[in-house]
Amino acid sequence: MNLIERYIDTVKKYLPEEIREDVGLELNANIMDMLPENYTEDDVFQVLTELGSPKNLADEYNTKKKYLIGPAYYDKYISLLKSVIAICAAVALGITLIEWILKAPADWYEAGVVANLIAELISSAFVGAMQGAFWVTIVFIILERTGVEIGFTPFKNKVWTPDDLPAISDDKNKISRGETIFSMVMTIVFTALLYFRPEVIAMYVKGDNGIPTVTTLLNIERLQIYIPAIIIVALIQLGIFIWKFIAEHRNLLMAITEAAYNIAFIVLMVVMLADQGLINNEFITTLASIMKTTVDTASTWVETGKKVFGAFVVIVCVWDIAETLIRTLKSPKGSGNMK
């Protein structure tokens, strides 16, 4: 695909489907009229530079533009929106159901209790779905306005040139959609647990009356200090997932953004794990009682567990940074390309 075809193809992405072909033909004719008879690649580069960014040119053709999510993103927006709504609803429903099972009352079989459970499940699934839909839409609006997919560096003031055109797709550097969806599920589960139901992360000890005694792992009040940071990190991760879903291929800017995210995640985890007040003291006491050992020994076990978990997080994040950068730099699409 030559430079002219890539330019026209990119312009068409931003147009409604019903006018894409007509605009493509007209634009091709206009470009040919602007070129000399025996044109060179430099002539093409100059003409395309004069025409400007494909997105801005598409806006001139699409005079009836009235949309929140433009044609270039709409199909993928709807596809991802359905997936995220389903994931968020399922996660919210699952967490609520697990919490109810672990704390099920003795009269759980009574109609009133079951009715309350069903109402709570529906409510949690609805809230989860709406939260997912809201944030996906926000991220797509940001991507729509910054033009990340077509090669603009977000928030960077620069003049568009044909060098910013998307490169030809390279299947070797294609992002696995299944991997992206799986990572998205894990992020949503992790965030939902900490934000909506941190009390589910607990030790459950069945009492003499059959009702379990719940001792939360985390100090819920202390956890609230970190909730804003957790939400911000999760939203950044969601944005990266959506970016991957749209772009479909890795690029250097994406790899650098992922690396920055991983570093931020490591910092957040290290700070949280180093906070001695984040672990519930009652959890340590209960653990010592169950294992028939001293509180100091149980505390040592918890500290060791925190170190192992922290080391695991660091290793996974560093591995992800290295693998992503190496794969991107080895690819013709990623090497030296900030698109």
Coordinates of C-alpha atoms in Angstrom, one line a residue:
M1 CA 0.0 0.0 0.0
N2 CA 1.6 3.3 -1.1
L3 CA 1.5 6.6 0.7
I4 CA -1.5 7.9 -1.2
E5 CA -3.5 4.8 -0.5
R6 CA -2.6 4.9 3.2
Y7 CA -3.6 8.5 3.4
I8 CA -7.0 8.0 1.7
D9 CA -7.6 4.8 3.8
T10 CA -7.0 6.8 7.0
V11 CA -9.3 9.6 5.9
K12 CA -12.1 7.1 5.2
K13 CA -11.8 5.7 8.7
Y14 CA -13.2 9.0 10.1
L15 CA -16.1 9.1 7.7
P16 CA -19.6 7.5 7.9
E17 CA -19.7 4.3 5.9
E18 CA -22.2 5.6 3.3
I19 CA -19.8 8.4 2.0
R20 CA -16.5 6.7 2.4
E21 CA -16.1 5.3 -1.1
D22 CA -17.3 8.5 -2.8
V23 CA -14.9 10.6 -0.7
G24 CA -12.1 8.2 -1.4
L25 CA -12.5 8.5 -5.1
E26 CA -12.8 12.3 -5.0
L27 CA -9.8 12.6 -2.7
N28 CA -7.7 10.4 -5.0
A29 CA -8.6 12.5 -8.0
N30 CA -7.8 15.7 -6.1
I31 CA -4.4 14.4 -5.0
M32 CA -3.6 13.4 -8.6
D33 CA -4.5 16.8 -9.8
M34 CA -2.1 18.4 -7.3
L35 CA 0.8 16.2 -8.3
P36 CA 3.1 16.9 -11.3
E37 CA 2.9 14.5 -14.3
N38 CA 6.0 12.5 -13.4
Y39 CA 5.8 12.8 -9.6
T40 CA 8.2 11.4 -7.1
E41 CA 7.7 10.2 -3.5
D42 CA 8.9 13.6 -2.3
D43 CA 6.1 15.3 -4.4
V44 CA 3.5 13.0 -2.8
F45 CA 4.9 13.8 0.7
Q46 CA 4.6 17.5 0.0
V47 CA 1.1 17.3 -1.3
L48 CA -0.1 15.2 1.6
T49 CA 1.5 17.6 4.0
E50 CA -0.4 20.4 2.4
L51 CA -3.7 18.5 2.8
G52 CA -3.0 18.1 6.5
S53 CA -4.0 15.4 8.9
P54 CA -6.5 12.8 7.7
K55 CA -8.8 13.5 10.7
N56 CA -9.0 17.2 10.0
L57 CA -9.6 16.6 6.3
A58 CA -12.3 14.1 7.0
D59 CA -14.0 16.7 9.2
E60 CA -14.2 19.0 6.2
Y61 CA -15.9 16.3 4.1
N62 CA -18.3 15.3 6.9
T63 CA -20.2 18.5 7.4
K64 CA -23.0 16.8 9.2
K65 CA -20.8 15.4 11.9
K66 CA -22.8 15.0 15.1
Y67 CA -21.4 12.2 17.2
L68 CA -19.7 11.5 20.5
I69 CA -17.8 8.5 19.2
G70 CA -16.8 8.9 15.5
P71 CA -17.0 6.4 12.7
A72 CA -13.3 5.4 13.0
Y73 CA -14.0 4.1 16.5
Y74 CA -17.7 3.3 16.6
D75 CA -17.7 -0.4 15.6
K76 CA -14.9 -1.2 18.0
Y77 CA -16.5 0.9 20.7
I78 CA -19.7 -1.1 20.4
S79 CA -17.9 -4.4 20.4
L80 CA -15.8 -3.5 23.4
L81 CA -18.7 -1.9 25.2
K82 CA -20.6 -5.2 25.0
S83 CA -17.7 -7.1 26.4
V84 CA -16.9 -4.7 29.2
I85 CA -20.6 -4.5 30.3
A86 CA -20.8 -8.3 30.3
I87 CA -17.5 -8.6 32.3
C88 CA -18.4 -5.9 34.8
A89 CA -21.9 -7.3 35.4
A90 CA -20.5 -10.8 35.8
V91 CA -17.8 -9.7 38.1
A92 CA -20.1 -7.6 40.3
L93 CA -22.7 -10.4 40.3
G94 CA -20.0 -13.0 41.2
I95 CA -18.5 -11.0 44.0
T96 CA -22.0 -10.4 45.5
L97 CA -22.9 -14.0 45.2
I98 CA -19.7 -15.3 46.8
E99 CA -20.0 -12.8 49.6
W100 CA -23.6 -14.0 50.3
I101 CA -22.6 -17.7 50.2
L102 CA -19.8 -17.1 52.7
K103 CA -22.1 -15.2 55.0
A104 CA -25.3 -17.1 54.2
P105 CA -27.8 -16.9 57.1
A106 CA -29.2 -20.0 58.6
D107 CA -32.6 -19.3 57.1
W108 CA -31.2 -18.7 53.6
Y109 CA -33.9 -20.9 52.0
E110 CA -36.8 -18.7 53.0
A111 CA -38.5 -16.8 50.3
G112 CA -37.8 -13.3 51.7
V113 CA -34.1 -14.0 52.0
V114 CA -33.9 -15.4 48.5
A115 CA -35.9 -12.4 47.1
N116 CA -33.4 -10.0 48.8
L117 CA -30.5 -12.0 47.3
I118 CA -32.0 -11.8 43.8
A119 CA -32.6 -8.1 44.2
E120 CA -29.1 -7.5 45.4
L121 CA -27.6 -9.5 42.5
I122 CA -29.6 -7.6 39.9
S123 CA -28.6 -4.3 41.5
S124 CA -24.9 -5.1 41.7
A125 CA -24.9 -6.4 38.1
F126 CA -26.6 -3.2 36.9
V127 CA -24.3 -0.9 38.8
G128 CA -21.2 -2.9 37.6
A129 CA -22.4 -2.7 34.0
M130 CA -23.1 1.0 34.2
Q131 CA -19.7 1.7 35.7
G132 CA -18.0 -0.3 32.9
A133 CA -20.0 1.5 30.2
F134 CA -19.3 4.9 31.7
W135 CA -15.5 4.5 31.8
V136 CA -15.3 2.8 28.4
T137 CA -17.1 5.7 26.9
I138 CA -14.9 8.2 28.6
V139 CA -11.8 6.5 27.4
F140 CA -13.1 6.3 23.8
I141 CA -14.0 10.0 23.9
I142 CA -10.4 10.8 25.0
L143 CA -9.0 8.6 22.2
E144 CA -11.4 10.2 19.7
R145 CA -10.3 13.6 20.6
T146 CA -6.5 12.9 20.7
G147 CA -6.4 10.6 17.6
V148 CA -4.1 8.1 19.3
E149 CA -4.9 5.3 16.8
I150 CA -3.8 7.2 13.7
G151 CA -0.4 8.2 15.0
F152 CA -0.7 11.4 16.9
T153 CA 1.2 11.6 20.1
P154 CA -1.5 12.6 22.7
F155 CA -1.3 16.1 24.1
K156 CA 1.8 16.8 22.0
N157 CA 1.7 20.0 20.0
K158 CA 3.1 19.1 16.6
V159 CA 2.4 19.7 12.9
W160 CA 1.0 16.6 11.1
T161 CA 3.2 15.1 8.3
P162 CA 2.7 11.9 6.3
D163 CA 5.2 10.2 8.6
D164 CA 2.3 10.1 11.1
L165 CA 0.2 7.8 8.8
P166 CA -0.4 4.3 10.3
A167 CA 2.1 1.8 9.0
I168 CA 1.0 -1.2 7.1
S169 CA -0.3 -3.9 9.4
D170 CA 2.2 -6.5 10.6
D171 CA 0.6 -9.7 11.8
K172 CA 3.7 -10.7 13.7
N173 CA 3.2 -7.7 16.0
K174 CA -0.5 -8.1 16.3
I175 CA -1.9 -7.9 19.8
S176 CA -3.8 -10.9 21.0
R177 CA -7.4 -9.9 21.6
G178 CA -7.9 -12.8 24.0
E179 CA -4.9 -11.8 26.1
T180 CA -6.3 -8.2 26.2
I181 CA -9.7 -9.4 27.3
F182 CA -8.2 -11.7 30.0
S183 CA -6.1 -8.9 31.4
M184 CA -9.1 -6.6 31.4
V185 CA -11.1 -9.2 33.4
M186 CA -8.3 -9.5 36.0
T187 CA -8.0 -5.7 36.3
I188 CA -11.8 -5.3 36.8
V189 CA -11.9 -8.1 39.4
F190 CA -9.0 -6.7 41.3
T191 CA -10.4 -3.2 41.3
A192 CA -13.9 -4.2 42.1
L193 CA -12.8 -6.3 45.1
L194 CA -10.8 -3.5 46.6
Y195 CA -13.3 -0.7 45.8
F196 CA -16.7 -2.4 46.3
R197 CA -16.1 -5.5 48.5
P198 CA -12.7 -5.4 50.3
E199 CA -14.3 -7.2 53.1
V200 CA -14.6 -10.3 50.9
I201 CA -10.8 -10.7 51.1
A202 CA -11.0 -12.3 54.5
M203 CA -10.6 -15.4 56.7
Y204 CA -13.8 -17.2 57.2
V205 CA -14.1 -19.4 60.4
K206 CA -17.3 -21.4 60.9
G207 CA -18.7 -20.8 64.3
D208 CA -20.6 -23.1 66.6
N209 CA -23.9 -21.8 65.4
G210 CA -23.0 -22.5 61.8
I211 CA -22.5 -18.8 60.9
P212 CA -19.0 -18.0 59.8
T213 CA -16.9 -15.4 61.6
V214 CA -15.3 -13.1 59.1
T215 CA -11.9 -11.5 59.7
T216 CA -10.9 -9.2 56.9
L217 CA -7.3 -9.3 55.7
L218 CA -7.1 -5.5 55.1
N219 CA -7.8 -2.6 57.4
I220 CA -10.8 -1.2 55.5
E221 CA -10.4 2.3 56.9
R222 CA -6.7 2.4 56.1
L223 CA -7.4 1.0 52.6
Q224 CA -9.5 4.1 51.8
I225 CA -6.3 6.2 51.6
Y226 CA -5.2 4.2 48.6
I227 CA -8.6 3.9 46.8
P228 CA -8.1 7.1 44.7
A229 CA -4.7 5.8 43.5
I230 CA -6.1 2.4 42.8
I231 CA -8.9 3.8 40.7
I232 CA -6.6 6.1 38.7
V233 CA -4.2 3.2 38.0
A234 CA -7.1 0.9 37.0
L235 CA -8.5 3.6 34.7
I236 CA -5.1 4.1 33.0
Q237 CA -4.9 0.3 32.6
L238 CA -8.4 0.3 31.1
G239 CA -7.3 3.0 28.7
I240 CA -4.3 1.0 27.6
F241 CA -6.5 -2.1 27.0
I242 CA -8.9 -0.1 24.9
W243 CA -6.0 1.5 23.0
K244 CA -4.7 -2.0 22.3
F245 CA -8.2 -3.2 21.3
I246 CA -8.4 -0.3 18.8
A247 CA -4.9 -0.2 17.4
E248 CA -4.6 -4.0 17.2
H249 CA -0.8 -3.7 16.7
R250 CA 1.9 -2.6 19.1
N251 CA 3.8 0.6 18.6
L252 CA 6.5 2.4 20.5
L253 CA 4.3 5.0 22.2
M254 CA 2.1 2.2 23.4
A255 CA 5.0 0.2 24.7
I256 CA 6.4 3.3 26.6
T257 CA 3.0 4.0 28.0
E258 CA 2.7 0.4 29.2
A259 CA 6.1 0.6 30.8
A260 CA 5.2 3.8 32.6
Y261 CA 2.0 2.2 33.8
N262 CA 3.9 -0.9 35.1
I263 CA 6.3 1.3 37.0
A264 CA 3.5 3.2 38.6
F265 CA 1.8 0.0 39.5
I266 CA 5.0 -1.3 41.1
V267 CA 5.3 1.9 43.1
L268 CA 1.7 1.7 44.3
M269 CA 2.1 -2.0 45.3
V270 CA 5.4 -1.4 47.1
V271 CA 3.9 1.5 49.1
M272 CA 0.8 -0.5 50.0
L273 CA 2.8 -3.5 51.0
A274 CA 5.2 -1.4 53.1
D275 CA 2.3 0.1 55.0
Q276 CA 2.2 -1.7 58.3
G277 CA -1.2 -0.4 59.1
L278 CA -2.9 -1.8 56.0
I279 CA -3.1 -5.4 57.3
N280 CA -5.8 -5.9 59.9
N281 CA -4.3 -6.8 63.3
E282 CA -7.3 -9.0 64.0
F283 CA -6.5 -11.1 61.0
I284 CA -3.0 -11.8 62.4
T285 CA -4.5 -12.7 65.8
T286 CA -7.1 -15.0 64.2
L287 CA -4.4 -16.7 62.1
A288 CA -2.3 -17.3 65.2
S289 CA -5.2 -18.8 67.0
I290 CA -6.2 -21.1 64.1
M291 CA -2.6 -22.2 63.5
K292 CA -2.0 -22.5 67.3
T293 CA 1.1 -20.3 67.3
T294 CA 2.1 -17.0 68.6
V295 CA 1.0 -13.6 67.2
D296 CA 4.7 -12.8 66.5
T297 CA 5.1 -15.9 64.4
A298 CA 1.8 -15.3 62.5
S299 CA 3.0 -11.7 61.9
T300 CA 6.2 -13.0 60.5
W301 CA 4.3 -15.3 58.1
V302 CA 2.2 -12.3 56.9
E303 CA 5.3 -10.2 56.4
T304 CA 6.9 -13.0 54.4
G305 CA 3.8 -13.4 52.3
K306 CA 3.8 -9.6 51.6
K307 CA 7.5 -9.8 50.4
V308 CA 6.8 -12.8 48.2
F309 CA 3.8 -11.1 46.7
G310 CA 5.7 -7.9 46.2
A311 CA 8.6 -9.8 44.5
F312 CA 6.1 -11.6 42.3
V313 CA 4.5 -8.2 41.2
V314 CA 7.9 -6.7 40.4
I315 CA 9.1 -9.7 38.4
V316 CA 5.8 -9.9 36.4
C317 CA 5.8 -6.1 35.7
V318 CA 9.5 -6.0 34.7
W319 CA 9.1 -9.0 32.5
D320 CA 6.1 -7.4 30.8
I321 CA 8.0 -4.1 30.3
A322 CA 11.0 -6.0 28.8
E323 CA 9.0 -8.3 26.6
T324 CA 6.8 -5.5 25.2
L325 CA 9.7 -3.2 24.4
I326 CA 11.7 -5.9 22.8
R327 CA 8.8 -7.2 20.6
T328 CA 7.9 -3.6 19.6
L329 CA 11.4 -2.6 18.7
K330 CA 12.0 -5.7 16.7
S331 CA 8.9 -5.0 14.6
P332 CA 9.2 -2.7 11.6
K333 CA 5.9 -1.1 12.7
G334 CA 7.2 -0.3 16.2
S335 CA 10.9 0.5 15.6
G336 CA 11.4 4.2 15.6
N337 CA 7.7 4.9 15.4
M338 CA 5.8 6.8 18.0
K339 CA 2.5 6.1 16.3

